[in-house]
Structures are given as C-alpha cells and as structure tokens.
Coordinates of C-alpha atoms in Angstrom, one line a residue:
Chain A
M1062 CA 109.0 98.5 -84.6
N1063 CA 105.8 99.2 -82.6
E1064 CA 108.1 100.2 -79.7
F1065 CA 109.8 102.7 -82.0
F1066 CA 106.5 104.2 -83.1
R1067 CA 105.3 104.4 -79.5
T1068 CA 108.4 106.2 -78.4
L1069 CA 108.1 108.7 -81.2
R1070 CA 104.5 109.5 -80.3
E1071 CA 105.3 109.8 -76.6
R1072 CA 107.9 112.4 -77.6
S1073 CA 105.9 114.1 -80.3
F1074 CA 106.8 117.6 -79.2
P1075 CA 110.7 117.3 -79.5
V1076 CA 110.2 115.2 -82.6
H1077 CA 108.0 117.8 -84.2
I1078 CA 110.6 120.5 -83.4
M1079 CA 113.3 118.3 -84.9
V1080 CA 111.2 117.5 -88.0
F1081 CA 110.4 121.2 -88.6
L1082 CA 114.1 122.3 -88.4
A1083 CA 115.1 119.3 -90.6
M1084 CA 112.7 120.6 -93.2
I1085 CA 113.6 124.3 -93.1
L1086 CA 117.4 124.3 -92.6
P1087 CA 118.4 121.9 -95.4
S1088 CA 115.8 123.7 -97.7
A1089 CA 117.6 127.0 -97.1
G1090 CA 120.9 125.3 -97.5
L1091 CA 119.9 124.0 -101.0
Y1092 CA 120.0 127.5 -102.3
F1093 CA 123.8 127.6 -101.7
V1094 CA 124.4 124.0 -102.7
A1095 CA 122.5 124.4 -106.0
G1096 CA 124.7 127.5 -106.8
S1097 CA 127.9 125.4 -106.2
G1098 CA 126.7 122.8 -108.8
T1099 CA 127.4 119.7 -106.6
A1100 CA 124.5 117.4 -107.5
G1101 CA 125.5 114.8 -104.9
L1102 CA 125.2 117.3 -102.0
V1103 CA 121.7 118.3 -103.3
W1104 CA 120.5 114.7 -102.9
V1105 CA 122.0 114.5 -99.4
F1106 CA 120.1 117.6 -98.3
I1107 CA 116.9 116.4 -100.0
G1108 CA 117.4 113.1 -98.2
V1109 CA 117.4 114.8 -94.9
I1110 CA 114.1 116.5 -95.8
V1111 CA 112.6 113.2 -97.0
I1112 CA 113.5 111.6 -93.6
A1113 CA 112.0 114.6 -91.8
N1114 CA 108.7 114.1 -93.7
L1115 CA 108.8 110.3 -93.0
L1116 CA 109.2 111.1 -89.3
A1117 CA 106.3 113.6 -89.5
M1118 CA 104.1 110.8 -90.9
M1119 CA 105.0 108.5 -88.1
V1120 CA 104.4 110.9 -85.2
Chain B
M743 CA 100.0 112.9 -116.6
F744 CA 96.9 114.6 -115.1
A745 CA 96.2 111.6 -112.8
L746 CA 99.9 111.7 -111.6
A747 CA 99.9 115.4 -111.1
I748 CA 96.8 115.3 -108.9
L749 CA 97.9 112.2 -106.9
P750 CA 99.7 114.2 -104.1
I751 CA 96.5 116.2 -103.4
V752 CA 94.4 113.1 -103.6
I753 CA 96.7 111.3 -101.1
I754 CA 96.5 114.2 -98.6
L755 CA 92.7 114.3 -98.9
F756 CA 92.4 110.5 -98.6
L757 CA 94.6 110.3 -95.5
M758 CA 92.9 113.2 -93.8
V759 CA 89.4 112.1 -94.4
G760 CA 89.6 108.3 -94.7
F761 CA 92.2 107.8 -92.0
R762 CA 91.6 111.0 -90.0
W763 CA 95.3 111.9 -90.2
G764 CA 96.3 115.4 -89.0
A765 CA 97.7 118.0 -91.5
S766 CA 101.3 117.4 -90.2
R767 CA 101.2 113.6 -91.1
A768 CA 99.2 113.9 -94.3
G769 CA 101.4 116.8 -95.5
G770 CA 104.5 114.6 -95.2
A771 CA 102.8 112.0 -97.4
G772 CA 101.8 114.7 -99.9
Y773 CA 105.4 116.0 -100.0
L774 CA 107.0 112.6 -100.6
S775 CA 104.6 111.7 -103.3
A776 CA 105.0 115.1 -105.1
L777 CA 108.8 114.7 -104.9
L778 CA 108.8 111.2 -106.3
I779 CA 106.3 112.0 -109.1
A780 CA 108.2 115.2 -110.0
V781 CA 111.5 113.3 -110.4
V782 CA 110.3 110.2 -112.0
F783 CA 107.5 111.4 -114.3
F784 CA 108.0 115.2 -114.8
G785 CA 111.7 115.2 -115.2
A786 CA 112.6 117.5 -112.3
G787 CA 116.4 117.5 -111.9
T788 CA 118.6 118.5 -109.0
E789 CA 118.6 122.2 -109.9
V790 CA 114.8 122.4 -110.2
L791 CA 114.3 120.6 -106.8
A792 CA 117.0 122.6 -105.0
Y793 CA 115.6 126.0 -106.0
A794 CA 112.0 124.9 -105.4
H795 CA 112.9 123.9 -101.8
A796 CA 114.9 127.1 -101.3
K797 CA 112.0 129.2 -102.6
A798 CA 109.6 127.4 -100.3
V799 CA 111.6 128.5 -97.2
F800 CA 110.5 132.2 -97.4
L801 CA 106.9 131.2 -98.2
I802 CA 106.9 129.0 -95.1
L803 CA 108.4 131.7 -92.9
D804 CA 106.0 134.3 -94.2
V805 CA 103.0 132.2 -93.3
L806 CA 104.3 130.9 -90.0
L807 CA 105.4 134.2 -88.6
I808 CA 101.8 135.3 -88.5
I809 CA 100.5 132.0 -87.1
W810 CA 103.1 131.9 -84.4
T811 CA 102.7 135.5 -83.2
A812 CA 98.9 135.6 -83.6
F813 CA 98.6 132.7 -81.2
L814 CA 101.2 134.3 -78.9
L815 CA 99.0 137.4 -78.6
F816 CA 95.9 135.3 -78.0
R817 CA 97.7 133.4 -75.2
V818 CA 99.0 136.7 -73.6
V819 CA 95.4 138.0 -73.5
D820 CA 93.7 134.8 -72.6
E821 CA 96.2 134.0 -69.8
A822 CA 95.3 137.4 -68.2
G823 CA 91.6 136.3 -68.2
A824 CA 90.6 138.9 -70.7
I825 CA 88.7 136.6 -73.0
Q826 CA 86.7 135.3 -70.1
I827 CA 85.8 138.9 -69.1
L828 CA 84.6 139.6 -72.6
G829 CA 82.5 136.4 -72.7
E830 CA 81.0 137.1 -69.3
A831 CA 80.0 140.7 -70.1
L832 CA 78.1 140.0 -73.3
P833 CA 75.1 138.0 -72.0
Y834 CA 74.1 140.9 -69.7
L835 CA 73.2 143.0 -72.8
T836 CA 70.0 141.2 -73.7
S837 CA 67.9 138.2 -72.7
D838 CA 66.4 137.9 -76.2
R839 CA 67.6 134.5 -77.5
G840 CA 67.9 135.6 -81.1
M841 CA 69.9 138.8 -80.2
Q842 CA 72.1 136.7 -77.9
A843 CA 72.8 134.4 -80.8
L844 CA 73.6 137.4 -83.1
V845 CA 75.8 139.4 -80.7
I846 CA 77.6 136.5 -79.1
G847 CA 77.4 133.7 -81.7
W848 CA 78.0 136.0 -84.8
A849 CA 79.7 139.3 -83.9
F850 CA 81.7 138.0 -80.9
A851 CA 82.6 134.8 -82.7
S852 CA 83.9 136.9 -85.7
F853 CA 85.9 139.1 -83.3
L854 CA 87.5 136.0 -81.7
Q855 CA 88.3 134.6 -85.1
G856 CA 89.8 138.0 -86.0
V857 CA 92.1 138.0 -83.1
G858 CA 92.7 134.3 -82.5
G859 CA 91.2 131.7 -84.7
F860 CA 92.5 128.1 -84.3
G861 CA 89.1 126.9 -83.1
V862 CA 88.9 129.5 -80.4
P863 CA 85.5 131.0 -81.3
V864 CA 83.6 127.7 -81.0
A865 CA 85.6 126.6 -77.9
V866 CA 84.9 129.9 -76.1
I867 CA 81.3 130.6 -77.3
A868 CA 79.7 127.1 -77.3
P869 CA 79.9 126.8 -73.5
I870 CA 78.6 130.4 -73.0
L871 CA 75.5 129.7 -75.2
G872 CA 75.0 126.4 -73.4
G873 CA 75.1 128.3 -70.1
L874 CA 72.5 130.7 -71.4
G875 CA 70.1 127.8 -72.0
F876 CA 70.6 127.0 -75.7
P877 CA 70.4 123.3 -76.6
A878 CA 73.9 121.7 -77.0
L879 CA 73.6 121.2 -80.7
T880 CA 72.6 124.8 -81.3
S881 CA 75.4 126.0 -79.0
V882 CA 77.9 124.4 -81.3
V883 CA 76.2 125.2 -84.6
I884 CA 75.7 129.0 -84.0
P885 CA 79.4 130.0 -83.3
S886 CA 80.6 127.5 -86.0
L887 CA 78.5 129.3 -88.6
G888 CA 79.0 132.7 -87.0
H889 CA 82.7 133.0 -87.5
A890 CA 82.9 131.3 -91.0
W891 CA 82.9 134.5 -93.0
S892 CA 85.7 136.0 -90.8
V893 CA 88.2 133.1 -91.3
T894 CA 90.2 134.5 -94.3
F895 CA 91.0 137.9 -92.7
G896 CA 90.8 136.4 -89.2
S897 CA 93.8 135.0 -87.3
L898 CA 95.4 138.3 -88.1
G899 CA 95.1 137.6 -91.8
S900 CA 97.1 134.3 -91.9
S901 CA 94.8 132.7 -94.5
F902 CA 94.9 135.8 -96.8
N903 CA 98.7 135.9 -96.3
A904 CA 98.8 132.2 -97.4
L905 CA 96.8 133.2 -100.5
M906 CA 99.3 135.8 -101.4
A907 CA 102.3 133.5 -100.6
A908 CA 100.9 130.7 -102.8
T909 CA 100.1 132.9 -105.8
G910 CA 102.9 135.5 -105.6
L911 CA 100.2 138.2 -106.1
T912 CA 100.2 141.4 -104.0
W913 CA 97.5 142.2 -101.4
D914 CA 96.0 145.1 -103.4
T915 CA 95.3 142.8 -106.4
L916 CA 93.5 140.2 -104.3
V917 CA 91.9 142.2 -101.4
A918 CA 88.8 143.9 -102.9
P919 CA 87.1 140.9 -104.5
A920 CA 87.9 138.7 -101.5
A921 CA 86.6 141.2 -99.0
S922 CA 83.4 141.7 -101.1
F923 CA 82.7 138.0 -101.4
L924 CA 83.3 137.4 -97.7
G925 CA 81.2 140.4 -96.8
V926 CA 78.2 139.1 -98.7
A927 CA 78.8 135.6 -97.3
G928 CA 78.8 137.3 -93.8
L929 CA 75.4 138.7 -94.3
G930 CA 74.2 135.2 -95.3
V931 CA 75.8 133.9 -92.2
G932 CA 73.8 136.3 -90.1
F933 CA 70.5 135.0 -91.5
M934 CA 71.7 131.4 -90.9
V935 CA 72.6 132.2 -87.3
A936 CA 69.2 133.7 -86.7
H937 CA 67.5 130.7 -88.2
A938 CA 69.6 128.3 -86.2
A939 CA 68.7 130.2 -83.0
G940 CA 64.9 130.3 -83.5
G941 CA 63.8 129.1 -86.9
W942 CA 61.9 131.1 -89.5
K943 CA 60.1 133.1 -86.8
A944 CA 63.4 134.5 -85.4
L945 CA 64.6 135.1 -89.0
R946 CA 61.6 137.4 -89.7
R947 CA 61.7 139.1 -86.3
L948 CA 65.5 139.8 -86.5
F949 CA 65.6 140.7 -90.2
V950 CA 66.6 144.3 -89.4
P951 CA 69.3 143.6 -86.8
V952 CA 70.8 141.0 -89.1
V953 CA 70.9 143.4 -92.1
V954 CA 72.3 146.3 -90.0
M955 CA 75.0 144.2 -88.3
G956 CA 75.8 142.3 -91.5
V957 CA 76.3 145.4 -93.6
A958 CA 78.3 147.1 -90.8
M959 CA 80.6 144.1 -90.3
G960 CA 81.0 143.5 -94.0
V961 CA 81.7 147.1 -94.8
G962 CA 84.0 147.4 -91.7
Q963 CA 86.1 144.4 -92.9
F964 CA 86.1 145.6 -96.6
L965 CA 87.2 149.2 -95.7
T966 CA 89.9 147.9 -93.3
A967 CA 91.3 145.3 -95.7
T968 CA 91.2 147.4 -98.8
G969 CA 92.8 150.3 -96.8
G970 CA 95.9 148.1 -96.4
L971 CA 95.1 146.7 -93.0
W972 CA 94.1 143.3 -94.2
N973 CA 95.7 141.6 -91.2
I974 CA 93.2 143.2 -88.9
G975 CA 90.2 143.1 -91.3
G976 CA 88.4 140.2 -89.5
F977 CA 89.2 141.7 -86.1
I978 CA 87.8 145.2 -87.1
G979 CA 84.8 143.5 -88.8
G980 CA 83.9 141.7 -85.6
M981 CA 84.6 144.8 -83.5
V982 CA 82.2 146.8 -85.6
G983 CA 79.6 144.0 -85.2
L984 CA 79.9 144.3 -81.5
M985 CA 79.7 148.1 -81.5
V986 CA 76.6 148.0 -83.6
G987 CA 75.2 144.9 -81.8
F988 CA 75.4 146.5 -78.3
P989 CA 72.7 149.2 -79.0
L990 CA 70.7 146.8 -81.1
A991 CA 70.8 144.3 -78.2
R992 CA 69.4 147.0 -75.8
R993 CA 66.6 147.7 -78.2
F994 CA 65.8 143.9 -78.6
R995 CA 66.2 143.3 -74.9
G996 CA 63.6 140.7 -74.5
Q997 CA 60.8 140.4 -72.0
E998 CA 63.0 139.8 -68.9
G999 CA 65.0 143.0 -69.4
Q1000 CA 68.6 143.5 -68.7
E1001 CA 70.1 141.6 -65.8
G1002 CA 73.3 142.8 -64.2
E1003 CA 75.8 145.5 -65.2
V1004 CA 78.8 145.5 -67.5
A1005 CA 82.1 146.5 -65.9
W1006 CA 83.3 148.8 -68.6
G1007 CA 86.7 149.6 -67.0
R1008 CA 87.6 145.9 -66.9
L1009 CA 86.2 145.4 -70.4
L1010 CA 88.3 148.1 -71.9
L1011 CA 91.5 146.9 -70.1
A1012 CA 90.7 143.4 -71.4
L1013 CA 90.6 144.8 -74.9
S1014 CA 93.8 146.8 -74.5
G1015 CA 96.0 144.2 -76.2
Y1016 CA 94.0 144.5 -79.4
G1017 CA 93.9 148.3 -79.1
I1018 CA 97.8 148.3 -79.2
L1019 CA 97.6 146.1 -82.2
I1020 CA 95.4 148.5 -84.1
I1021 CA 97.6 151.5 -83.1
L1022 CA 100.8 149.8 -84.2
T1023 CA 99.3 148.6 -87.5
L1024 CA 98.0 152.1 -88.3
C1025 CA 101.4 153.6 -87.5
V1026 CA 103.3 151.2 -89.7
Q1027 CA 100.8 151.4 -92.6
F1028 CA 100.0 155.1 -92.6
I1029 CA 102.9 157.2 -91.3
P1030 CA 105.3 157.4 -94.3
R1031 CA 108.4 158.0 -92.2
V1032 CA 107.7 155.0 -90.0
Q1033 CA 106.9 152.9 -93.1
E1034 CA 110.1 154.0 -94.8
I1035 CA 112.3 153.1 -91.8
F1036 CA 110.5 149.7 -91.3
S1037 CA 110.8 148.8 -95.0
G1038 CA 114.6 149.0 -94.7
V1039 CA 115.2 145.4 -93.8
V1040 CA 114.2 142.9 -96.5
I1041 CA 115.0 139.2 -96.5
G1042 CA 114.9 137.1 -99.7
W1043 CA 117.0 135.7 -102.5
D1044 CA 117.3 136.1 -106.3
F1045 CA 116.7 132.9 -108.1
P1046 CA 117.9 131.8 -111.6
G1047 CA 115.5 130.3 -114.1
T1048 CA 115.0 126.5 -114.0
E1049 CA 113.8 123.9 -116.6
T1050 CA 112.7 120.3 -116.3
A1051 CA 113.8 117.5 -118.6
L1052 CA 110.3 117.8 -120.2
G1053 CA 110.9 121.5 -121.0
F1054 CA 108.7 123.2 -118.4
G1055 CA 110.5 126.4 -117.4
V1056 CA 110.3 128.9 -114.5
D1057 CA 111.6 132.4 -115.2
P1058 CA 114.5 133.9 -113.2
G1059 CA 113.6 136.6 -110.6
P1060 CA 113.4 137.4 -106.9
G1061 CA 111.6 134.8 -104.8
H1062 CA 109.2 135.7 -102.1
Q1063 CA 110.6 138.6 -100.1
I1064 CA 109.8 139.4 -96.4
Y1065 CA 109.9 143.0 -95.1
I1066 CA 110.7 141.7 -91.7
L1067 CA 110.2 144.9 -89.6
R1068 CA 106.8 145.8 -91.0
H1069 CA 105.7 142.2 -91.3
A1070 CA 102.3 141.5 -89.6
G1071 CA 104.2 138.9 -87.5
M1072 CA 106.5 141.6 -86.1
I1073 CA 103.6 143.9 -85.3
L1074 CA 101.9 141.1 -83.5
F1075 CA 105.0 140.2 -81.6
T1076 CA 105.4 143.8 -80.4
S1077 CA 101.7 144.0 -79.5
S1078 CA 102.1 140.7 -77.5
L1079 CA 105.1 142.2 -75.6
L1080 CA 103.4 145.5 -74.7
S1081 CA 100.1 143.7 -73.8
Y1082 CA 102.0 141.4 -71.5
L1083 CA 103.6 144.4 -69.7
I1084 CA 100.2 146.1 -69.3
F1085 CA 98.5 143.0 -67.9
R1086 CA 101.4 142.4 -65.6
W1087 CA 101.3 146.0 -64.4
A1088 CA 97.5 145.5 -63.8
R1089 CA 98.4 142.3 -61.8
W1090 CA 96.1 140.2 -63.9
Y1091 CA 98.6 137.4 -64.2
E1092 CA 99.2 134.6 -61.7
E1093 CA 102.5 133.0 -60.8
G1094 CA 104.3 131.4 -63.8
A1095 CA 102.2 133.1 -66.4
L1096 CA 105.0 133.8 -68.8
R1097 CA 106.1 130.2 -68.8
R1098 CA 102.6 129.0 -69.5
I1099 CA 102.2 131.6 -72.3
L1100 CA 105.4 130.7 -74.1
G1101 CA 105.1 126.9 -73.4
G1102 CA 101.5 126.9 -74.5
T1103 CA 102.2 128.8 -77.7
V1104 CA 105.1 126.6 -78.8
Q1105 CA 103.2 123.4 -77.9
R1106 CA 100.2 124.6 -79.9
V1107 CA 101.9 125.9 -83.1
I1108 CA 104.7 123.3 -83.6
T1109 CA 102.4 120.6 -85.1
S1110 CA 100.7 123.1 -87.5
S1111 CA 104.2 124.5 -88.4
V1112 CA 105.2 121.0 -89.6
G1113 CA 102.0 120.6 -91.6
V1114 CA 102.3 124.0 -93.2
S1115 CA 106.0 123.3 -94.1
S1116 CA 105.2 120.0 -95.8
M1117 CA 102.3 121.4 -97.8
V1118 CA 104.2 124.5 -99.0
L1119 CA 107.2 122.4 -100.0
M1120 CA 104.8 120.1 -101.9
A1121 CA 103.0 123.0 -103.6
V1122 CA 106.2 124.7 -104.7
I1123 CA 107.7 121.4 -106.0
M1124 CA 104.5 120.8 -108.0
Q1125 CA 104.7 124.3 -109.5
H1126 CA 108.3 124.0 -110.5
A1127 CA 107.9 120.5 -111.9
G1128 CA 105.0 121.6 -114.1
M1129 CA 102.5 119.5 -112.2
T1130 CA 100.3 122.4 -111.3
D1131 CA 100.3 123.5 -114.9
T1132 CA 99.3 120.1 -116.0
L1133 CA 96.4 120.0 -113.5
A1134 CA 95.2 123.5 -114.5
R1135 CA 95.2 122.6 -118.2
G1136 CA 93.3 119.4 -117.5
V1137 CA 90.7 121.2 -115.4
S1138 CA 90.2 124.0 -117.9
T1139 CA 89.8 121.6 -120.8
T1140 CA 87.3 119.4 -118.9
I1141 CA 85.2 122.1 -117.2
G1142 CA 85.8 125.1 -119.5
Q1143 CA 83.8 128.3 -119.0
A1144 CA 81.7 126.7 -116.2
Y1145 CA 84.8 126.9 -114.0
P1146 CA 83.7 129.9 -111.9
L1147 CA 80.7 127.8 -110.6
L1148 CA 83.1 125.1 -109.4
S1149 CA 85.8 127.4 -108.0
P1150 CA 84.4 128.1 -104.5
W1151 CA 83.5 124.4 -104.1
M1152 CA 87.1 123.5 -104.8
G1153 CA 88.3 125.9 -102.1
A1154 CA 85.7 124.5 -99.7
L1155 CA 86.7 120.9 -100.5
G1156 CA 90.3 121.7 -99.7
A1157 CA 89.4 123.3 -96.4
F1158 CA 87.0 120.5 -95.5
M1159 CA 89.7 117.9 -96.1
T1160 CA 92.6 119.8 -94.6
G1161 CA 90.7 121.5 -91.8
S1162 CA 91.9 125.0 -92.6
N1163 CA 91.4 127.9 -95.0
T1164 CA 95.2 128.5 -94.9
N1165 CA 96.0 124.9 -96.0
S1166 CA 93.4 125.0 -98.7
N1167 CA 94.9 128.2 -100.1
L1168 CA 98.4 126.7 -100.0
V1169 CA 97.3 123.6 -101.8
F1170 CA 94.7 124.9 -104.3
A1171 CA 95.4 128.7 -104.9
A1172 CA 98.2 128.2 -107.5
L1173 CA 96.1 125.7 -109.3
Q1174 CA 93.0 128.0 -109.3
M1175 CA 95.2 130.9 -110.5
R1176 CA 96.7 128.9 -113.4
T1177 CA 93.3 127.5 -114.5
A1178 CA 91.8 131.0 -114.5
D1179 CA 94.8 132.2 -116.5
I1180 CA 94.4 129.5 -119.1
L1181 CA 90.6 130.1 -119.4
G1182 CA 91.2 133.9 -119.6
I1183 CA 89.0 134.5 -116.5
S1184 CA 89.7 137.2 -113.9
V1185 CA 92.3 135.7 -111.5
P1186 CA 91.5 137.9 -108.5
I1187 CA 87.8 136.9 -108.7
I1188 CA 88.6 133.2 -108.9
L1189 CA 91.0 133.5 -105.9
A1190 CA 88.3 135.4 -104.0
A1191 CA 86.0 132.4 -104.7
Q1192 CA 88.8 130.0 -103.6
T1193 CA 89.4 131.7 -100.2
T1194 CA 85.7 132.4 -99.5
G1195 CA 84.8 128.8 -100.3
A1196 CA 87.7 127.7 -98.1
A1197 CA 86.7 129.9 -95.2
L1198 CA 83.1 128.5 -95.3
G1199 CA 84.2 124.9 -95.9
S1200 CA 86.7 125.1 -93.0
V1201 CA 84.0 125.3 -90.4
I1202 CA 82.5 121.9 -91.4
A1203 CA 85.9 120.2 -91.5
P1204 CA 85.8 117.1 -89.3
T1205 CA 88.8 118.3 -87.3
K1206 CA 87.0 121.5 -86.3
V1207 CA 83.6 119.8 -85.7
I1208 CA 85.3 117.4 -83.3
V1209 CA 86.8 120.2 -81.3
G1210 CA 83.5 122.2 -81.3
A1211 CA 81.4 119.2 -80.3
S1212 CA 83.7 118.3 -77.4
T1213 CA 83.5 121.8 -75.9
A1214 CA 79.7 121.6 -75.7
G1215 CA 79.6 118.1 -74.3
M1216 CA 78.7 116.5 -77.6
A1217 CA 81.7 114.3 -78.1
G1218 CA 80.7 111.3 -80.2
R1219 CA 77.7 113.2 -81.7
E1220 CA 79.8 115.1 -84.3
G1221 CA 77.7 113.6 -87.1
E1222 CA 74.6 115.5 -85.8
V1223 CA 76.6 118.8 -85.9
M1224 CA 77.9 118.1 -89.4
R1225 CA 74.4 117.2 -90.7
K1226 CA 72.9 120.4 -89.3
M1227 CA 75.6 122.6 -90.7
L1228 CA 75.9 121.0 -94.2
L1229 CA 72.8 122.6 -95.5
Y1230 CA 73.6 126.1 -94.1
I1231 CA 77.2 126.0 -95.5
G1232 CA 76.1 124.4 -98.8
L1233 CA 73.7 127.3 -99.4
L1234 CA 76.4 129.8 -98.5
I1235 CA 78.8 128.3 -101.0
A1236 CA 76.1 128.2 -103.7
L1237 CA 75.7 131.9 -103.0
V1238 CA 79.5 132.4 -103.5
S1239 CA 79.3 130.4 -106.8
A1240 CA 76.6 132.8 -108.1
L1241 CA 78.8 135.8 -106.9
T1242 CA 81.8 134.4 -108.8
V1243 CA 79.8 134.0 -112.0
I1244 CA 78.6 137.6 -111.7
G1245 CA 82.1 138.8 -110.8
V1246 CA 83.6 137.1 -113.9
I1247 CA 80.9 138.5 -116.2
L1248 CA 81.4 142.1 -114.8
R1249 CA 85.2 141.9 -115.2

C-alpha cells in the first residue's frame, strides 16, 4: 500500500492532470445523462468523480 | 442538521490547518463529505446531484481560465527577465528606508499582485529588501502586508471572479462596495508598512506620502474596477502607486541621495506586456463594435429546476454562462501571446524559453486547478442540497443583527485556512449571501466584507507565510513572521468590521 502511495506522489503531475480531467469531463457528461433519465449511469459518472477526489487526497 | 451542513467546511479547515494538507487534497475530502451528507441526510437524489455537478463545470472553467492565463502572462514576462529589471530599478529612486518600504514593499508589491499573485510579491520583494539592508523578518513582513489590499482585484481579478461565480451576482452589483472597502484597507496597509519599516517615528515622518499614495492607489483601483475593468483593478492601483511613489521618493530621497540611474528604455519594454493587456482590455470593454463582436460566442446550458427529498428546491434557469471571446482569460491569453512575440523580437529570451514558459505554467497551475475543482463541486452540491441554506439560517438565528461585525472575520478565517482569497470566496460567499438575505442586510456590503476579510486573511495563511519566509532565508522561523503580522492584520480586519457596520446602516 505504501508503495502505491509513493508511486502516486512520485508521479503527482500526471496524476493531477488525470484527476482534474476525471472531475471535469464526467461532471459535464452528467448534464446529458440526467436529461436521459438513466439513474444508474448517473451513479457511474459520480463514481468516477469520487475516485478522482480520492486520488487527489492521496497525492 | 446545522452540524452536518457545516461538516465539509470543518473537514477542509481541519485538514489544512491541523495536518497542513494542500487545497487539492483537503478539497477532495470536502467534496466527498459534502456528497455523502447531501445524499444520506439532505435527500439529494440523482437529478439534484447530476445537475449540481454539471452547473459546477462552468463555474470551475470561469475561475480557472483566469488563473491559468494570468500565470501564463506572468511566466512570459518573468522568463524575459522583465520582473528582475523592475525590481532592480526601484531601489535607485531613494535611499530613505521608509520610502523604499512604501514604494517597493507597498506599491510594487501591489503591482506584482495585480499582474501575478500566487505568492510572487513576497517571493520577489523579500530578497530585494533584504539586499537593501532590511532585517530578514521585516523583509518578509513588509511585502506580505503591502500586497494584502490588492489580492481581490489582483491576479487579474481571479478572486473577484470567484466571488461572482460563487454567488451568481454580476460585477456591477458587487464592485463598488468591494473596491471601497479594499481601498480603505489599502490606506491602513500603508500605515502598517511604514510602521513595520521604522516604527512610530517613520509613521509620523511618512504620514503625507502614505496618505497621498494610499488615496491614489485606492481611487485608482476603485475607478478602474467600477469602470468595468475589474480584472486589472489591482494592477492599475499598483501602477498608480508607483507613478505617485516615484516623485515622492525623489522628494524623500534620504541623506545619501540617489545612487545610480534608471534605464527607462528597458523599464518601458519590461512593462510592455502589461501595456498590451491594458490596451486589449480597454478595446473589449469600451469599443461597442468590438464588444458586440466578442459577445457573440457564449457557452452555457439551461437547467431545469430540482428538488431534494426534503423539499428544498432550486429554480430552473440558465446556469453560469461564459462569454468566451471577451472573457478576461482570453484577453490575458492574447496579451501573453503578443508579449512573447515582443520579447522574442527584442531577443530577451534564452534558448528553450517557450518550453520553460509552458511547462512551468502547467506544472504550477495543475495542483490549484484540482483544488478549485473540488471546492467548487463541494460548494454547488451544498447549495443544491439545501446545506448552505441550513447553515445560513443557523448563523442568522445565532448571531442575528451583529452579523456584519463577524462577516469579514469569516472571510479571513476561510482564507487563513485555505491559503487563498479565491478559495475563501468559493467556500463562504454563497453562505454569506444567503445569511445576509435572511437577515435582510445588504448582500453587496456583506460580500465586500467577505472578500476584503479574505484578502487580508490570505497573507497570514500558513501556506503563504511558509513561502515568504523561505525566500528571505527564514525557513523554520515562520512563527515569528506570523506573530508579527497577526496584530497588523487583526487591526485591519477590525477596521473592515467597522466599515461593514457603517455600510449596512447607510444602505
């Protein structure tokens, strides 16, 4: 586990770029998903954003 | 419910202060806790969450466009050595310690905050003052205090833009009280800088220069910002301070007299990037035909109304819209491009400059972009779930009509904890607006108190103090810097509290 955290911190720049995109793109996508009324897909998109924020906390 | 609603903010503050987490890490924790509380306790369903996230995207882009391009312009200018040229020219004007503190540590620091921000004023000026013979502690304290009043309209207006984004209010509603409060705080800052440089003796001796420069800078910023050019308000305020400070510095030259000459040609070329910014901003704001053409491209979505399971509703309507061609970020980007071409033509760049400019910019802004994104997402979820409303009702019931006294301290606390005026506005502005609404107090006055308190509080944030101390060789002695600054900043925030009460009574 410590190895995983160390790797993340060593690569903080690409990880931050990935985290940023994983927050913005699914958030924008949620506008269209909400309009289509598929609740399951909403949770998938929010799940991606949650993972991005978890990664942000680890870096 | 109040305790649950405030928990995400408490978590952010606790992690940043207690564990010294950066905004990007603490913001993630704030978002996750807000999401969980919104779903479990405030009845936010999939529709509420989906539209809250989508609305946040345009707020995030609006704030980040300015942060990205403001730093790009600063890197374009700095890579050419222009900031160094400015810093080297100023000490030649006077050998009077007090005037050096005022011109370099106050006016030039405000100018640098206007064009750059991001800790640049202290990082650039502390070593200059140290080189002029100021003690290390004073070298850090003077520029830290000196640029405080310029933070909201500095960094090309990114904090003021965040205030608008977080509240949904337009610039013309917010700008006059904010610029007034900051202007008065700026005058106070001048006295503090004089005192920090030479105690009460210097304060008495430099009373006139402080008043002249303070009024000139405050009025310069006020007129620029209220004239629609809020994104260059801090920059023009600092510029006016330098223009007024130069002749004053020659008058207060000191016993040793002037040493050396200022190379005006190089100085003007060094400033050319910011000259372009002024010209472009004026064209877009004041030439109707240009404004009309540039207003043609708008990005934004219409949103339906939403309602939580507990019955808290948000009305349908357009979300935050971005006029992309006349956005301050686009003007900054164009200025960066033209400045780069000028400095390249003048052969001020060394091999590989473009790579260093772009690489340095992306490297610097990406972490703050993650932090801003998390915090905006958290703030919008809290608004849509009714958490902000619950907080505002709790605060208004507990504090009541004494709220204006507390308002700037809340802004300062947010900035102290998160390290930034922008972050404080993103986290607290909606809450302050709603509380003022419930209490029937003027919203623009309370938001002016929020952003002025946040601007002042941001300069004593541990993250900024650590950076400032390290540039003056005081790493590990941050506590001394903070202790010295706490009284100055505390007095200034108390002044803003008094202004807020007066403002609320007059409105």
